[in-house]
Coordinates of C-alpha atoms in Angstrom, one line a residue:
M1 CA 115.5 78.1 69.4
A2 CA 114.1 81.4 69.7
T3 CA 115.4 84.3 68.3
D4 CA 115.6 87.0 69.9
A5 CA 113.2 89.0 68.7
T6 CA 111.3 86.1 68.9
Q7 CA 112.3 86.6 72.9
T8 CA 111.5 89.9 72.5
A9 CA 108.1 89.7 71.2
A10 CA 107.5 87.3 74.4
Y11 CA 108.1 90.0 76.9
E12 CA 106.9 92.8 75.0
E13 CA 103.4 90.1 74.1
L14 CA 103.5 90.1 78.3
L15 CA 103.6 93.9 79.0
D16 CA 100.5 94.6 76.7
R17 CA 98.2 92.2 78.5
Y18 CA 99.8 93.5 81.5
E19 CA 98.9 97.2 80.9
R20 CA 95.4 96.3 79.9
I21 CA 95.1 95.4 84.0
S22 CA 96.8 98.3 84.9
N23 CA 94.8 100.4 83.1
I24 CA 91.4 98.7 84.2
E25 CA 92.3 98.8 88.1
G26 CA 93.4 102.5 87.7
A27 CA 89.9 103.4 86.2
A28 CA 88.7 101.6 88.9
G29 CA 90.7 104.0 91.1
I30 CA 89.8 107.1 90.0
L31 CA 85.9 105.8 90.6
N32 CA 87.0 104.7 94.1
W33 CA 88.5 108.3 94.6
D34 CA 85.8 110.3 93.2
Q35 CA 82.9 108.1 95.1
E36 CA 85.1 109.1 99.0
V37 CA 85.2 112.7 97.4
M38 CA 82.9 113.8 94.9
M39 CA 80.3 111.4 94.1
P40 CA 76.7 112.4 95.3
E41 CA 75.1 110.5 98.2
G42 CA 72.1 108.7 95.9
G43 CA 75.6 107.1 93.5
T44 CA 76.0 104.1 95.7
P45 CA 74.2 101.8 93.4
A46 CA 75.8 102.5 90.3
R47 CA 79.1 103.0 91.5
S48 CA 79.3 99.4 93.1
A49 CA 78.3 98.0 89.7
Q50 CA 80.7 99.8 87.8
L51 CA 84.1 99.0 90.1
S52 CA 82.6 95.2 90.7
A53 CA 82.1 95.2 86.7
L54 CA 85.6 96.6 86.1
S55 CA 87.6 94.4 89.3
A56 CA 85.7 91.2 87.2
T57 CA 87.2 92.4 84.2
S58 CA 90.6 93.0 85.5
H59 CA 90.0 89.6 86.9
E60 CA 89.3 87.6 84.0
L61 CA 92.4 88.7 82.1
L62 CA 94.6 88.0 84.3
T63 CA 93.6 84.8 85.0
E64 CA 93.1 84.2 81.1
E65 CA 94.6 81.4 79.4
A66 CA 95.9 83.8 77.2
M67 CA 98.2 85.4 80.5
G68 CA 99.2 81.5 81.3
E69 CA 100.8 81.4 78.2
A70 CA 102.3 84.9 77.6
L71 CA 104.0 83.9 81.2
D72 CA 105.4 80.9 80.3
A73 CA 106.7 82.4 76.9
A74 CA 108.3 84.9 78.8
E75 CA 109.8 83.0 81.3
S76 CA 111.1 81.2 78.5
A77 CA 113.1 83.8 76.6
E78 CA 116.4 85.3 77.9
L79 CA 115.3 88.5 80.4
T80 CA 117.6 91.6 81.9
D81 CA 117.4 91.4 85.7
E82 CA 115.3 93.6 85.1
E83 CA 112.8 92.2 83.0
A84 CA 112.7 88.8 84.9
S85 CA 111.7 90.7 88.1
A86 CA 108.4 92.6 86.0
V87 CA 107.6 88.5 84.8
R88 CA 108.0 87.5 89.2
E89 CA 106.1 90.6 89.5
I90 CA 103.1 89.6 86.8
R91 CA 103.3 85.6 87.7
R92 CA 103.2 85.8 91.2
Q93 CA 99.6 87.9 90.7
Y94 CA 98.6 85.2 88.4
E95 CA 99.1 82.2 90.8
R96 CA 97.1 83.9 93.3
A97 CA 94.2 85.1 91.2
T98 CA 93.5 82.3 89.1
R99 CA 92.7 80.0 92.2
V100 CA 90.1 82.5 92.8
P101 CA 86.6 82.8 91.1
T102 CA 85.8 85.7 89.2
D103 CA 82.4 86.0 91.1
L104 CA 84.3 86.0 94.0
V105 CA 86.1 89.1 93.2
E106 CA 82.6 90.6 91.6
E107 CA 81.0 90.2 95.4
I108 CA 84.0 91.5 97.5
S109 CA 84.4 94.5 95.2
R110 CA 80.6 95.2 95.4
T111 CA 80.1 94.5 99.4
T112 CA 83.3 96.8 99.5
S113 CA 82.0 100.0 97.5
E114 CA 78.3 99.0 99.0
A115 CA 80.5 99.3 103.1
L116 CA 81.1 102.6 102.6
P117 CA 78.6 104.3 102.9
V118 CA 77.3 102.0 105.6
W119 CA 80.7 102.7 107.7
K120 CA 80.2 106.9 106.8
E121 CA 76.6 106.6 108.4
A122 CA 78.0 104.6 110.9
K123 CA 80.7 106.7 112.2
A124 CA 78.7 109.7 111.7
E125 CA 75.8 108.7 114.5
D126 CA 78.1 106.8 116.7
D127 CA 76.4 103.2 116.2
F128 CA 78.6 100.5 115.6
S129 CA 75.8 98.2 114.5
K130 CA 74.8 99.7 111.7
F131 CA 78.1 98.5 110.5
A132 CA 78.4 95.1 112.3
P133 CA 76.5 93.2 109.8
I134 CA 78.2 94.5 106.5
L135 CA 81.6 93.6 108.2
E136 CA 81.0 90.3 108.8
E137 CA 80.2 90.0 105.3
L138 CA 83.2 90.9 104.6
I139 CA 84.6 89.2 106.9
E140 CA 83.6 85.9 105.4
L141 CA 83.8 87.1 101.9
K142 CA 88.1 88.0 102.5
R143 CA 87.8 84.5 104.4
D144 CA 86.6 82.7 101.6
Y145 CA 89.2 84.4 99.5
A146 CA 92.6 83.5 101.3
A147 CA 91.3 79.8 101.7
Q148 CA 90.8 80.2 97.6
I149 CA 94.1 80.9 97.5
D150 CA 95.4 78.2 100.3
S151 CA 93.6 76.7 102.6
D152 CA 96.5 74.8 104.7
R153 CA 97.6 78.0 106.1
P154 CA 96.1 80.5 108.3
A155 CA 94.0 83.2 106.6
Y156 CA 95.3 86.3 108.1
E157 CA 98.7 85.2 106.9
V158 CA 97.6 84.9 103.4
L159 CA 95.6 88.1 103.4
F160 CA 98.7 90.0 104.8
E161 CA 100.8 88.8 101.4
D162 CA 98.3 91.0 99.3
Y163 CA 99.6 94.5 101.0
E164 CA 103.8 92.9 101.9
P165 CA 104.8 89.7 100.3
Y166 CA 107.9 89.4 100.6
L167 CA 108.8 90.0 104.7
G168 CA 106.1 87.2 106.1
L169 CA 103.6 87.8 108.5
D170 CA 106.2 86.5 111.2
T171 CA 108.6 89.7 110.4
A172 CA 105.6 91.6 111.0
E173 CA 104.6 90.3 114.6
R174 CA 108.3 89.8 115.6
I175 CA 108.6 93.5 115.0
L176 CA 105.5 94.2 116.2
E177 CA 106.5 92.6 119.7
R178 CA 109.9 93.9 120.1
L179 CA 107.9 97.4 119.4
R180 CA 106.1 96.9 122.2
E181 CA 108.3 95.6 124.6
E182 CA 110.3 98.2 124.3
L183 CA 108.0 101.7 123.7
V184 CA 105.8 100.7 126.7
P185 CA 109.1 101.4 129.1
L186 CA 109.9 104.6 126.8
I187 CA 106.4 105.7 127.3
D188 CA 106.3 105.3 130.8
Q189 CA 109.1 106.9 131.2
V190 CA 107.4 110.3 128.8
G191 CA 104.6 110.5 131.5
A192 CA 107.2 110.2 134.4
S193 CA 109.0 112.7 133.4
D194 CA 108.4 116.3 134.8
V195 CA 109.5 118.1 131.3
E196 CA 106.3 119.8 130.2
L197 CA 106.4 120.4 126.1
A198 CA 105.1 123.6 124.7
S199 CA 101.1 123.5 123.5
P200 CA 101.0 127.0 121.5
F201 CA 98.3 125.3 118.8
A202 CA 96.0 125.4 121.2
G203 CA 92.7 127.2 119.7
E204 CA 90.0 127.7 117.1
F205 CA 91.7 127.7 113.5
D206 CA 89.3 128.3 110.0
P207 CA 89.4 125.4 107.9
D208 CA 89.5 127.2 104.7
T209 CA 92.7 129.1 105.8
Q210 CA 93.8 125.9 107.2
E211 CA 93.4 124.5 103.7
E212 CA 95.9 127.7 102.3
L213 CA 98.0 126.2 105.0
T214 CA 98.4 123.1 103.7
R215 CA 98.8 123.9 100.5
D216 CA 102.1 126.0 101.6
A217 CA 103.3 123.2 103.0
L218 CA 102.9 120.6 99.5
D219 CA 104.5 123.7 98.2
T220 CA 107.2 123.7 100.3
L221 CA 108.1 120.2 100.1
G222 CA 107.9 120.0 96.0
Y223 CA 104.7 118.3 95.6
D224 CA 104.1 118.1 91.6
W225 CA 100.3 120.0 91.2
D226 CA 101.0 119.6 87.6
R227 CA 100.4 116.0 88.1
G228 CA 98.0 115.9 91.4
R229 CA 95.2 117.5 93.4
L230 CA 93.9 118.4 97.2
D231 CA 91.1 117.8 98.8
T232 CA 89.4 116.4 101.2
A233 CA 87.9 113.3 102.9
P234 CA 86.2 111.6 105.9
H235 CA 90.2 109.4 106.4
P236 CA 92.7 111.3 104.2
F237 CA 93.8 109.1 102.0
S238 CA 96.7 109.3 98.8
M239 CA 96.1 107.4 95.4
G240 CA 97.0 107.4 91.9
T241 CA 99.6 107.2 88.8
T242 CA 102.8 108.7 88.4
F243 CA 101.1 110.9 86.0
D244 CA 98.2 111.7 88.9
A245 CA 99.0 111.0 92.3
R246 CA 96.3 112.5 94.8
V247 CA 96.4 114.0 98.1
T248 CA 93.6 114.3 100.1
T249 CA 93.2 115.8 103.9
R250 CA 90.3 116.6 106.4
Y251 CA 90.1 119.6 109.0
E252 CA 89.3 120.1 112.0
D253 CA 89.0 123.6 113.7
D254 CA 90.6 122.4 116.9
D255 CA 93.5 120.9 115.5
M256 CA 95.6 122.8 113.0
L257 CA 99.0 120.6 113.3
G258 CA 96.3 117.5 112.9
A259 CA 95.7 118.5 109.0
L260 CA 99.1 119.8 108.6
T261 CA 101.1 116.3 109.6
S262 CA 98.5 114.2 108.0
T263 CA 98.7 116.2 104.9
I264 CA 102.1 115.9 104.7
H265 CA 102.0 112.2 105.5
E266 CA 100.1 111.5 102.3
F267 CA 102.7 113.3 100.9
G268 CA 104.6 110.9 101.3
H269 CA 102.4 108.9 99.6
A270 CA 102.3 110.8 96.8
T271 CA 105.8 112.1 95.7
Y272 CA 106.4 108.1 95.7
T273 CA 104.2 108.3 93.6
Q274 CA 105.1 110.6 91.0
G275 CA 109.0 109.1 91.2
L276 CA 108.4 106.1 89.7
P277 CA 109.6 106.0 86.5
D278 CA 107.3 107.1 82.9
E279 CA 108.6 105.2 80.9
E280 CA 108.1 102.1 83.0
Y281 CA 104.2 103.4 83.4
G282 CA 101.6 100.3 83.4
T283 CA 103.9 97.7 84.1
P284 CA 105.3 96.0 87.4
L285 CA 108.8 98.6 87.3
G286 CA 106.3 101.7 87.3
E287 CA 104.5 100.2 90.1
N288 CA 105.5 100.5 94.0
R289 CA 106.8 98.1 96.4
N290 CA 104.2 97.5 97.9
L291 CA 102.6 99.1 101.2
S292 CA 105.1 98.5 103.7
V293 CA 107.6 100.8 101.2
H294 CA 104.6 102.7 100.5
E295 CA 104.1 103.6 104.3
S296 CA 107.9 104.1 104.6
Q297 CA 107.7 106.7 102.4
S298 CA 104.8 108.4 104.0
R299 CA 106.3 108.3 107.0
F300 CA 109.3 109.4 106.3
W301 CA 108.3 112.4 105.4
E302 CA 105.3 112.9 108.3
N303 CA 107.4 112.1 110.8
H304 CA 111.3 112.4 110.3
V305 CA 111.3 116.0 107.9
G306 CA 108.2 117.2 109.1
R307 CA 108.3 116.5 112.6
S308 CA 111.8 118.3 112.6
E309 CA 113.0 120.6 114.1
P310 CA 115.0 122.4 110.8
F311 CA 111.6 121.7 109.3
W312 CA 109.8 124.0 111.6
S313 CA 112.7 126.5 111.5
L314 CA 112.3 126.6 107.7
F315 CA 108.0 126.4 107.5
L316 CA 106.5 128.5 111.0
P317 CA 106.5 131.3 109.1
H318 CA 103.7 130.2 107.0
V319 CA 102.1 129.1 109.9
R320 CA 102.7 133.0 111.2
E321 CA 101.1 134.3 107.7
R322 CA 98.3 132.6 107.9
F323 CA 97.8 132.7 111.3
P324 CA 98.6 136.5 112.7
E325 CA 97.6 135.8 115.9
L326 CA 100.8 132.7 116.4
D327 CA 102.9 134.9 115.4
D328 CA 105.3 134.7 118.8
V329 CA 105.3 131.0 118.2
T330 CA 109.0 130.0 118.1
P331 CA 110.6 127.3 115.8
R332 CA 111.8 125.5 119.3
A333 CA 107.7 125.6 120.5
A334 CA 106.4 124.9 117.9
Y335 CA 108.9 122.0 117.6
E336 CA 107.4 120.7 120.8
A337 CA 103.9 121.1 119.9
A338 CA 104.7 118.4 117.3
N339 CA 106.1 115.6 119.4
R340 CA 104.3 115.8 122.2
V341 CA 103.5 112.7 123.6
Y342 CA 99.6 112.1 123.9
D343 CA 99.0 108.4 126.1
D344 CA 95.3 109.5 126.3
N345 CA 95.2 110.0 122.0
P346 CA 91.9 107.0 121.2
I347 CA 92.9 108.4 117.7
R348 CA 95.5 106.8 115.7
I349 CA 96.3 109.3 112.5
E350 CA 96.2 111.5 116.0
A351 CA 99.2 109.5 117.5
D352 CA 102.6 110.5 118.1
E353 CA 105.4 108.4 116.9
L354 CA 105.6 106.4 120.5
T355 CA 101.8 105.7 120.9
Y356 CA 100.7 105.0 116.9
H357 CA 102.3 101.6 117.3
M358 CA 100.2 100.5 119.6
H359 CA 97.1 101.5 118.0
I360 CA 99.1 98.9 115.2
V361 CA 98.9 96.4 117.5
L362 CA 95.6 96.6 118.6
R363 CA 94.0 96.6 115.4
F364 CA 96.2 94.5 114.3
E365 CA 94.9 92.0 116.9
I366 CA 91.7 92.8 116.3
E367 CA 91.5 91.7 113.0
R368 CA 93.7 88.2 113.3
E369 CA 91.0 87.2 116.2
L370 CA 88.5 88.4 113.4
I371 CA 89.7 86.3 109.9
E372 CA 90.6 83.8 112.2
G373 CA 87.0 83.2 113.8
D374 CA 88.3 83.6 117.7
L375 CA 86.4 87.1 118.0
D376 CA 82.7 87.7 116.8
V377 CA 81.9 91.2 115.5
S378 CA 79.7 91.6 117.3
E379 CA 82.8 91.4 120.7
V380 CA 84.7 94.0 118.6
P381 CA 83.7 97.1 120.5
A382 CA 84.0 95.9 123.8
V383 CA 87.5 94.4 123.3
W384 CA 88.6 97.6 121.2
N385 CA 87.7 99.6 124.4
D386 CA 89.9 97.1 126.6
K387 CA 92.7 97.0 124.4
M388 CA 92.6 100.9 124.5
E389 CA 92.7 101.0 127.9
E390 CA 95.5 98.0 128.8
Y391 CA 97.5 99.8 125.9
L392 CA 97.5 103.4 126.6
G393 CA 95.3 104.0 129.6
V394 CA 92.3 105.6 128.2
R395 CA 88.9 104.3 127.3
P396 CA 87.5 106.0 123.9
D397 CA 83.9 107.3 125.2
T398 CA 82.4 106.3 121.3
D399 CA 82.8 104.3 119.1
A400 CA 83.2 106.8 116.5
E401 CA 86.4 107.4 118.5
G402 CA 87.0 103.4 119.1
C403 CA 86.2 100.9 116.1
L404 CA 85.0 102.7 113.5
Q405 CA 87.9 105.8 113.5
D406 CA 89.3 103.8 110.8
I407 CA 88.2 103.1 107.1
H408 CA 89.7 99.8 105.8
W409 CA 87.6 97.7 107.5
S410 CA 85.3 99.3 105.2
H411 CA 86.9 98.5 102.6
G412 CA 87.7 94.9 103.2
S413 CA 91.8 96.1 103.8
F414 CA 92.3 93.5 106.4
G415 CA 96.3 92.5 107.1
Y416 CA 96.8 96.4 106.0
F417 CA 97.9 97.7 109.9
P418 CA 101.1 96.1 110.4
T419 CA 102.0 97.7 107.3
Y420 CA 102.1 101.1 108.9
S421 CA 104.5 99.9 112.0
L422 CA 106.5 98.9 109.3
G423 CA 106.7 101.1 107.2
S424 CA 107.7 103.5 110.4
V425 CA 111.1 101.2 111.3
L426 CA 111.7 100.9 107.4
A427 CA 111.5 104.8 107.1
A428 CA 113.9 105.0 110.5
Q429 CA 116.2 103.3 108.1
L430 CA 116.5 105.3 105.3
Y431 CA 116.6 108.1 107.1
A432 CA 119.8 107.2 108.3
S433 CA 121.2 106.8 104.9
A434 CA 120.2 109.3 103.6
D435 CA 121.0 111.6 106.1
E436 CA 124.7 109.7 105.8
E437 CA 124.8 110.4 102.3
I438 CA 123.7 113.5 101.9
N439 CA 125.5 116.2 103.1
D440 CA 124.2 118.4 106.1
L441 CA 120.5 117.0 105.7
D442 CA 118.9 119.3 108.2
G443 CA 120.4 122.4 107.0
Q444 CA 119.4 121.7 103.5
I445 CA 115.8 120.8 105.3
E446 CA 116.0 124.1 107.0
A447 CA 117.0 126.2 104.0
G448 CA 113.8 124.6 102.3
E449 CA 116.5 123.3 99.7
F450 CA 114.6 119.5 99.3
D451 CA 116.0 118.2 95.4
P452 CA 119.0 116.0 97.1
L453 CA 116.2 113.9 99.8
H454 CA 114.3 113.6 96.4
E455 CA 116.9 112.4 94.0
W456 CA 118.3 110.4 97.2
L457 CA 114.7 108.6 97.3
T458 CA 114.1 108.2 93.8
E459 CA 117.8 107.0 93.1
N460 CA 117.9 104.2 95.9
V461 CA 113.7 103.6 96.5
H462 CA 111.5 105.2 93.7
Q463 CA 112.8 104.5 89.9
H464 CA 112.7 100.5 91.2
G465 CA 109.3 99.8 91.3
K466 CA 108.8 96.6 91.9
R467 CA 112.2 95.3 90.9
Y468 CA 113.1 94.4 94.3
T469 CA 111.5 92.3 97.1
T470 CA 111.1 94.3 100.0
P471 CA 114.6 92.6 101.5
D472 CA 116.8 93.4 98.5
L473 CA 115.1 97.1 98.4
V474 CA 115.8 97.7 101.4
D475 CA 119.6 96.1 101.1
E476 CA 120.2 98.1 97.7
A477 CA 119.4 101.6 99.7
T478 CA 120.7 101.1 103.0
G479 CA 123.9 98.0 102.4
E480 CA 122.1 96.5 106.0
A481 CA 119.3 93.8 106.2
F482 CA 115.8 95.1 107.3
T483 CA 115.7 96.0 111.4
A484 CA 113.6 97.9 113.8
D485 CA 116.9 98.8 115.3
Y486 CA 117.5 102.7 113.8
F487 CA 113.5 103.4 114.8
L488 CA 113.9 102.7 118.0
D489 CA 117.4 104.6 118.7
Y490 CA 116.0 107.5 116.8
A491 CA 113.3 107.2 119.0
R492 CA 114.9 106.9 122.6
E493 CA 117.3 109.8 121.8
K494 CA 115.0 111.7 120.1
Y495 CA 112.5 111.7 123.1
G496 CA 114.9 110.9 125.9
A497 CA 116.1 114.8 124.4
L498 CA 112.6 115.8 124.6
Y499 CA 111.5 114.6 127.8
D500 CA 115.0 114.9 129.4
L501 CA 115.3 111.1 130.5

């Protein structure tokens, strides 16, 4: 019989091997951040080779025979529940990775790195045809990747599991269908309402001053600057580790509110990353659960905090200080402006809480058809515009504000989009639980007292890393199964009051 020391050694050897992989992937993450934020335009050939080499090295370490032996030994040991969870997660990654050839991993990494500047140029020049050839390459590569993992299942279902491995694509489909069924009538009611919400933030706003304002927002919400930084990028994102969780945003002269809400969205991602347990860095217990949970944190802070009336009562003095011309704006007017429903808006990241999900349904349907071979790449602009007109009554004037607006496909991230809606639904469920357990949460937000909320999220979500599957994490945090009920109730109550429905 194995001794306790032997069993402990087996688990520790597995974690040592995994930590090396984690550090390589972390280094690749910093190179990706640099490519989107700092790298000179001519750096792509070298960066592509660097990222490809790191991807190959990480994949080889994960799939080598010694890793399989370490997993077998750890699984034979007597483990705590937390240790068994870590082993479960490594096993899942190992089983998927061992089915995929290293040269395919390298090719996907190289192609996604090369696709980024192509997407940027195509968007800048409003020309989808420039992006189409490399998009076709990426689709073929990701089909091959999915087939290597499991050729008996639809490729899109396999790809979706890279972002949400435990809820299942059937759950995502069911949630998206329910959102469409119940939100479209609500959007129609809003459109028919005679209520005109305030719009006090029209005008031109200096980008440098907007940056000062977004820094004010990050300060107010409790961003840890010792473990993070703020930069600009063509498409806002957050990345990093518990020790270095970075935020990016973008500024438009005529959309001060958009920069603010997107920064708060990325803050939600970053504060989740910063809240992961330091002592578990490099292990699955020190990693985020998955993209559905990650998006729940960004949507939690963006919508339930950043679009709330208590927040605007707190934050409006910062807006007035940075932009004195807005001195007569009231908290109520700011709150209304942050929650106007724009059914004629073609841009996802600028969408309100209701129409946002129609943007997700559109992307979900198109990318699934692309991956399953039911839609040709050349047809994307026309199909995109037709669906936009059908779902939201607006037709994009350009590819840049249509099918080229998002960065995800240049990353090869097919299957990511549904997690935005899953995250929004989960955010409402989490907020309802936090509101029940934290005394006078609205009052604390209005007073700028965010520590209790950070502590609640850390205790119920962040500190667990990957210990729980998604359904189990939701049950642990809220005492209930994952449900869209809370989001839909929240949407009807909030927008019913705003638009006097």
